[in-house]
Each structure stands twice: as C-alpha cells, then as structure tokens.
PDB file of C-alpha atoms in Angstrom:
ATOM      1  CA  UNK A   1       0.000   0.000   0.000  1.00 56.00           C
ATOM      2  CA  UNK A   2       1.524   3.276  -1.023  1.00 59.00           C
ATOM      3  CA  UNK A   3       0.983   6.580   1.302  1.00 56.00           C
ATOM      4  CA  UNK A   4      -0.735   9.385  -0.457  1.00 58.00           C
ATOM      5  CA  UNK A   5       1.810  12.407   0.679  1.00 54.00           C
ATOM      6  CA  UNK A   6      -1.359  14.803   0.198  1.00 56.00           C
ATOM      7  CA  UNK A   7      -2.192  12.681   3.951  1.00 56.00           C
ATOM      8  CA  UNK A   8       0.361  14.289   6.740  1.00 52.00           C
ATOM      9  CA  UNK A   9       1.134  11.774   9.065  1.00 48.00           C
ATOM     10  CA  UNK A  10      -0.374  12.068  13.162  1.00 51.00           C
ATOM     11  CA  UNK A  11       3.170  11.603  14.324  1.00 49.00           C
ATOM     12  CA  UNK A  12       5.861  13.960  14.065  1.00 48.00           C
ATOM     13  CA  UNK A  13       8.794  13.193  12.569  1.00 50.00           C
ATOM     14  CA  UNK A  14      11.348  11.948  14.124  1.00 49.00           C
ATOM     15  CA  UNK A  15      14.472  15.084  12.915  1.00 50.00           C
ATOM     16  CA  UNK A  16      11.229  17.490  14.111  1.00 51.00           C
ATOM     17  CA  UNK A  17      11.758  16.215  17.295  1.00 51.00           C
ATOM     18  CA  UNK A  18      14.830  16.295  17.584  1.00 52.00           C
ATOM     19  CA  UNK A  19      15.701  20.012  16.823  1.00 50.00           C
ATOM     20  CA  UNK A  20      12.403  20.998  19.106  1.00 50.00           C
ATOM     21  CA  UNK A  21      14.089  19.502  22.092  1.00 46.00           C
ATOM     22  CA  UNK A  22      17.535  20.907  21.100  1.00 45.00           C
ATOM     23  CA  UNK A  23      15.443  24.573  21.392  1.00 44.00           C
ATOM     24  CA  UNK A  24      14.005  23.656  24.578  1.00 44.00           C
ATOM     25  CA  UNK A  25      17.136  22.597  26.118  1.00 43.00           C
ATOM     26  CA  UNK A  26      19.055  26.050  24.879  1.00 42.00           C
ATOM     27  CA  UNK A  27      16.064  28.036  26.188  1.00 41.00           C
ATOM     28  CA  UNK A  28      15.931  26.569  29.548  1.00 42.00           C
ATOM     29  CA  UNK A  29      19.477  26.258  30.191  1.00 40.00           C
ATOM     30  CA  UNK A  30      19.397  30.575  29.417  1.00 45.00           C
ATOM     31  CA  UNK A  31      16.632  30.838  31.938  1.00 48.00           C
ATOM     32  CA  UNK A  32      18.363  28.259  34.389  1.00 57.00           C
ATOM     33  CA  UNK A  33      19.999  31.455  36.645  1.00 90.00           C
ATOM     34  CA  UNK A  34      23.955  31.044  37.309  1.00 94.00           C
ATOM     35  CA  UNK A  35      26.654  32.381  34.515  1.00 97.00           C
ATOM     36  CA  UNK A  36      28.351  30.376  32.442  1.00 97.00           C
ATOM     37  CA  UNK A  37      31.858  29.986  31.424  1.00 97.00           C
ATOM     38  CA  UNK A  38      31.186  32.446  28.707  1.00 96.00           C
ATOM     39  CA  UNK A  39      29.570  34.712  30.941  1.00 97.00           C
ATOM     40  CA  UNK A  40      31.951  34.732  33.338  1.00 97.00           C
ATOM     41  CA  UNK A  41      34.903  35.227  31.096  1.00 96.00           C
ATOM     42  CA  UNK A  42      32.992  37.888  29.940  1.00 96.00           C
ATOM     43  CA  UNK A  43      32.383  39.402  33.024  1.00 96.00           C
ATOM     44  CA  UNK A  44      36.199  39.589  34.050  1.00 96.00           C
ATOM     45  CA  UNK A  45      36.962  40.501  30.303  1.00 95.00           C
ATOM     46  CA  UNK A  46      34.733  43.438  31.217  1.00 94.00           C
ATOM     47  CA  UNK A  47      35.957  44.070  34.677  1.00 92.00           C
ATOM     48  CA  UNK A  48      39.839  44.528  33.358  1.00 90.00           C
ATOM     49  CA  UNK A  49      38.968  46.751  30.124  1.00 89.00           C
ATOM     50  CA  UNK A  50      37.493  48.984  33.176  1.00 89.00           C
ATOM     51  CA  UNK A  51      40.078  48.693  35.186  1.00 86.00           C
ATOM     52  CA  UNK A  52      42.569  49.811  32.777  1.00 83.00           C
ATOM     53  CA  UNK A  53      40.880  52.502  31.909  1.00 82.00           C
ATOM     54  CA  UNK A  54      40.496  53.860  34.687  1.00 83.00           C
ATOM     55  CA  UNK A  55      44.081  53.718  35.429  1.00 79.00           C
ATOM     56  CA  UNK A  56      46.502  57.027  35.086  1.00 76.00           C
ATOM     57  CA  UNK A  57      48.629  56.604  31.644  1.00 74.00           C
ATOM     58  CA  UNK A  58      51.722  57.017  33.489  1.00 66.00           C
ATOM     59  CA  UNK A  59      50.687  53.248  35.062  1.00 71.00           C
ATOM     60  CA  UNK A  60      49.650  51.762  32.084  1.00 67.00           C
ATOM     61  CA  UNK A  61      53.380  51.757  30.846  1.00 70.00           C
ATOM     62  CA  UNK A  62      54.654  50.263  34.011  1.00 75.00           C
ATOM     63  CA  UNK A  63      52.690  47.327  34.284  1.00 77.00           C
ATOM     64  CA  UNK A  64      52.443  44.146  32.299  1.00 80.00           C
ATOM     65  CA  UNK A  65      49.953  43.572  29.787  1.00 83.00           C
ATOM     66  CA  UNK A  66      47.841  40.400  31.383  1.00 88.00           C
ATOM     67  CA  UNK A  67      46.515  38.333  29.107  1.00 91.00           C
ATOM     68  CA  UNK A  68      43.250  36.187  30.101  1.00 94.00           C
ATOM     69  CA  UNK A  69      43.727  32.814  28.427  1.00 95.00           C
ATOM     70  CA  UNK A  70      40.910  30.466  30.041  1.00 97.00           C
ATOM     71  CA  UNK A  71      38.136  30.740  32.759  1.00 97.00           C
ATOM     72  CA  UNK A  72      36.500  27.076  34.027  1.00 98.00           C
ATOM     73  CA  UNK A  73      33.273  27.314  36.489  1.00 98.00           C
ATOM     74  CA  UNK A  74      33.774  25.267  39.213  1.00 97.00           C
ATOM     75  CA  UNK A  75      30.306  25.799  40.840  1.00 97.00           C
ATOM     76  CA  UNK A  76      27.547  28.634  41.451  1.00 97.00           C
ATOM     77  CA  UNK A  77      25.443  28.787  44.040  1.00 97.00           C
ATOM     78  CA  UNK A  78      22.805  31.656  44.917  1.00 97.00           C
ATOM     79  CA  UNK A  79      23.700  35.091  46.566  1.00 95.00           C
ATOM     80  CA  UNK A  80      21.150  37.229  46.189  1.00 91.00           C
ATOM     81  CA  UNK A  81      18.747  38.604  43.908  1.00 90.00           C
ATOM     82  CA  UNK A  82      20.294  38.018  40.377  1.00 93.00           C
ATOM     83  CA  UNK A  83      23.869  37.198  41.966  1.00 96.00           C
ATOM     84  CA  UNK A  84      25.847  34.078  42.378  1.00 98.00           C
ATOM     85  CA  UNK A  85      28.906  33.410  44.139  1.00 98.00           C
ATOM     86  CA  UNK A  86      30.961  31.112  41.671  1.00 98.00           C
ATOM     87  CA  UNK A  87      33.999  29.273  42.342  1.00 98.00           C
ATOM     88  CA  UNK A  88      36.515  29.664  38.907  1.00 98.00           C
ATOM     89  CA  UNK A  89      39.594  28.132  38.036  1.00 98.00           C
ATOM     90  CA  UNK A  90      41.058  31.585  35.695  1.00 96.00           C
ATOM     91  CA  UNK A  91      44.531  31.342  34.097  1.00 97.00           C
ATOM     92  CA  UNK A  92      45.971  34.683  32.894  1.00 95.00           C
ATOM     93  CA  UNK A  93      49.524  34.877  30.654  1.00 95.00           C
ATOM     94  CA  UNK A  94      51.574  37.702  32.097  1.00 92.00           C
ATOM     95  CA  UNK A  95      55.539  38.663  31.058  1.00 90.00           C
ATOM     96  CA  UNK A  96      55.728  34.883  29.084  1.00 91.00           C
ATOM     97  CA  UNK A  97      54.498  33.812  32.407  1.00 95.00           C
ATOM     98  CA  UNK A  98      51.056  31.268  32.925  1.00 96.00           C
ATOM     99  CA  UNK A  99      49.802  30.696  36.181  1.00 96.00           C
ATOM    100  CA  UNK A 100      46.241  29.310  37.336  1.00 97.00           C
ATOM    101  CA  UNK A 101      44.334  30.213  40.255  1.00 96.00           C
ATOM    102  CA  UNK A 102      41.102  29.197  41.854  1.00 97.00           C
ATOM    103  CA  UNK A 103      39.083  32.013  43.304  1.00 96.00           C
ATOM    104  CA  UNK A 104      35.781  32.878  44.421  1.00 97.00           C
ATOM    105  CA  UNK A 105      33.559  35.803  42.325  1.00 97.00           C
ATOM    106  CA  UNK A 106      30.735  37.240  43.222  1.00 97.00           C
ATOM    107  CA  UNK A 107      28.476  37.981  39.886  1.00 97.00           C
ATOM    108  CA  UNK A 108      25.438  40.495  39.197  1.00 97.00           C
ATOM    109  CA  UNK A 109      23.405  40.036  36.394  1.00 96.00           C
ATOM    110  CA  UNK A 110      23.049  43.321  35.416  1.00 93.00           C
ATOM    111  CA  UNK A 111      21.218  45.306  32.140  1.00 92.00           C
ATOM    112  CA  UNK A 112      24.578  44.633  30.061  1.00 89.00           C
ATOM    113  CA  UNK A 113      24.975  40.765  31.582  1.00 94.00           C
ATOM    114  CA  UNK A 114      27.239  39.647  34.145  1.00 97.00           C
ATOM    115  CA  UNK A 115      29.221  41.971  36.136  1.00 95.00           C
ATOM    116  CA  UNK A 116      31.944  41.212  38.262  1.00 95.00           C
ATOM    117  CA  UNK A 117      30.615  42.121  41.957  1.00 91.00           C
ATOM    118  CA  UNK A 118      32.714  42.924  45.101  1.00 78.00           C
TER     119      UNK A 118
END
C-alpha cells in the first residue's frame, strides 16, 4: 500500500523532534539562573577593560599587559537577587608567564549581563 503524501502523518517526525528539544534545552538552560563559562569570562573581560581605563597613563606603561587565556566554572550557588557566588579556576599569561588560580567571584546580572561584583 503506497501513502498518499497529500495525507500528513499524526506523528511527528522523528528530525522534528529532535531540533524541538535541542530549542528547549538552549532556552531553559538561558533561563536556568547562574553564569556560564562564557559569561563569566565575559564578566572579568569586562571588569579589566574597566580597570585599565580607569588607570593614570603614566601606570599603564609600568605594568604588564595580562593576558586572560581560560576561565573554568567550578560551581555557582545563589547570593542574592540576580547574583551568584561562583567558584573559577582563571589562568591569565603575564611577562611569558602562565599561572592558574582558583578564586571565588561574586556575579550580578546586570542590564549589560554579568558583572563582576565585590
């Protein structure tokens, strides 16, 4: 017996299906509260161009350019009203130098994203 195609079929194809819980995962996991990596990088990316700006020129020649080569989220749990404490492992390149540190950041989601807190 051939199937007229004119006739959709009352299940949903299977490729439909798939991409419609690929959405649903995305849009949940953007509603889901703490920063990601991406965020978070972000955030610090953020807090340093602010930094540096805000810095006299006469210090901007003295110190090292720091370089921030990877940010991995430990963990985030709530503090606050949009905030999260998060526990990062950052690694920064400074004078040929890499070194890796684990610290704890408190982050705001403010109108332009994440911000670093203190």
């Amino acid at each position: 017996m051939r199937r007229d195609p004119s006739i959709s079929s009352p299940l949903p194809r299977r490729g439909a299906g798939i991409a419609t819980a690929a959405v649903l995962t995305a849009l949940l996991s953007a509603c889901s509260g703490s920063p990601s990596e991406g965020d978070i990088r972000s955030a610090l990316e953020r807090q340093q161009k602010a930094e540096s700006a805000a810095m006299p020129g006469m210090l901007k020649g003295m110190l090292p350019a720091v370089e921030l080569t990877n940010v991995k989220k430990l963990g985030c749990e709530a503090a606050g009203e949009k905030a999260y404490r998060c526990d990062v492992e950052v690694t920064v390149k400074a004078m040929g130098r890499v070194a890796t540190n684990s610290t704890q950041l408190r982050l705001v989601r403010g109108s332009e994203g994440w911000m670093v807190s203190r």
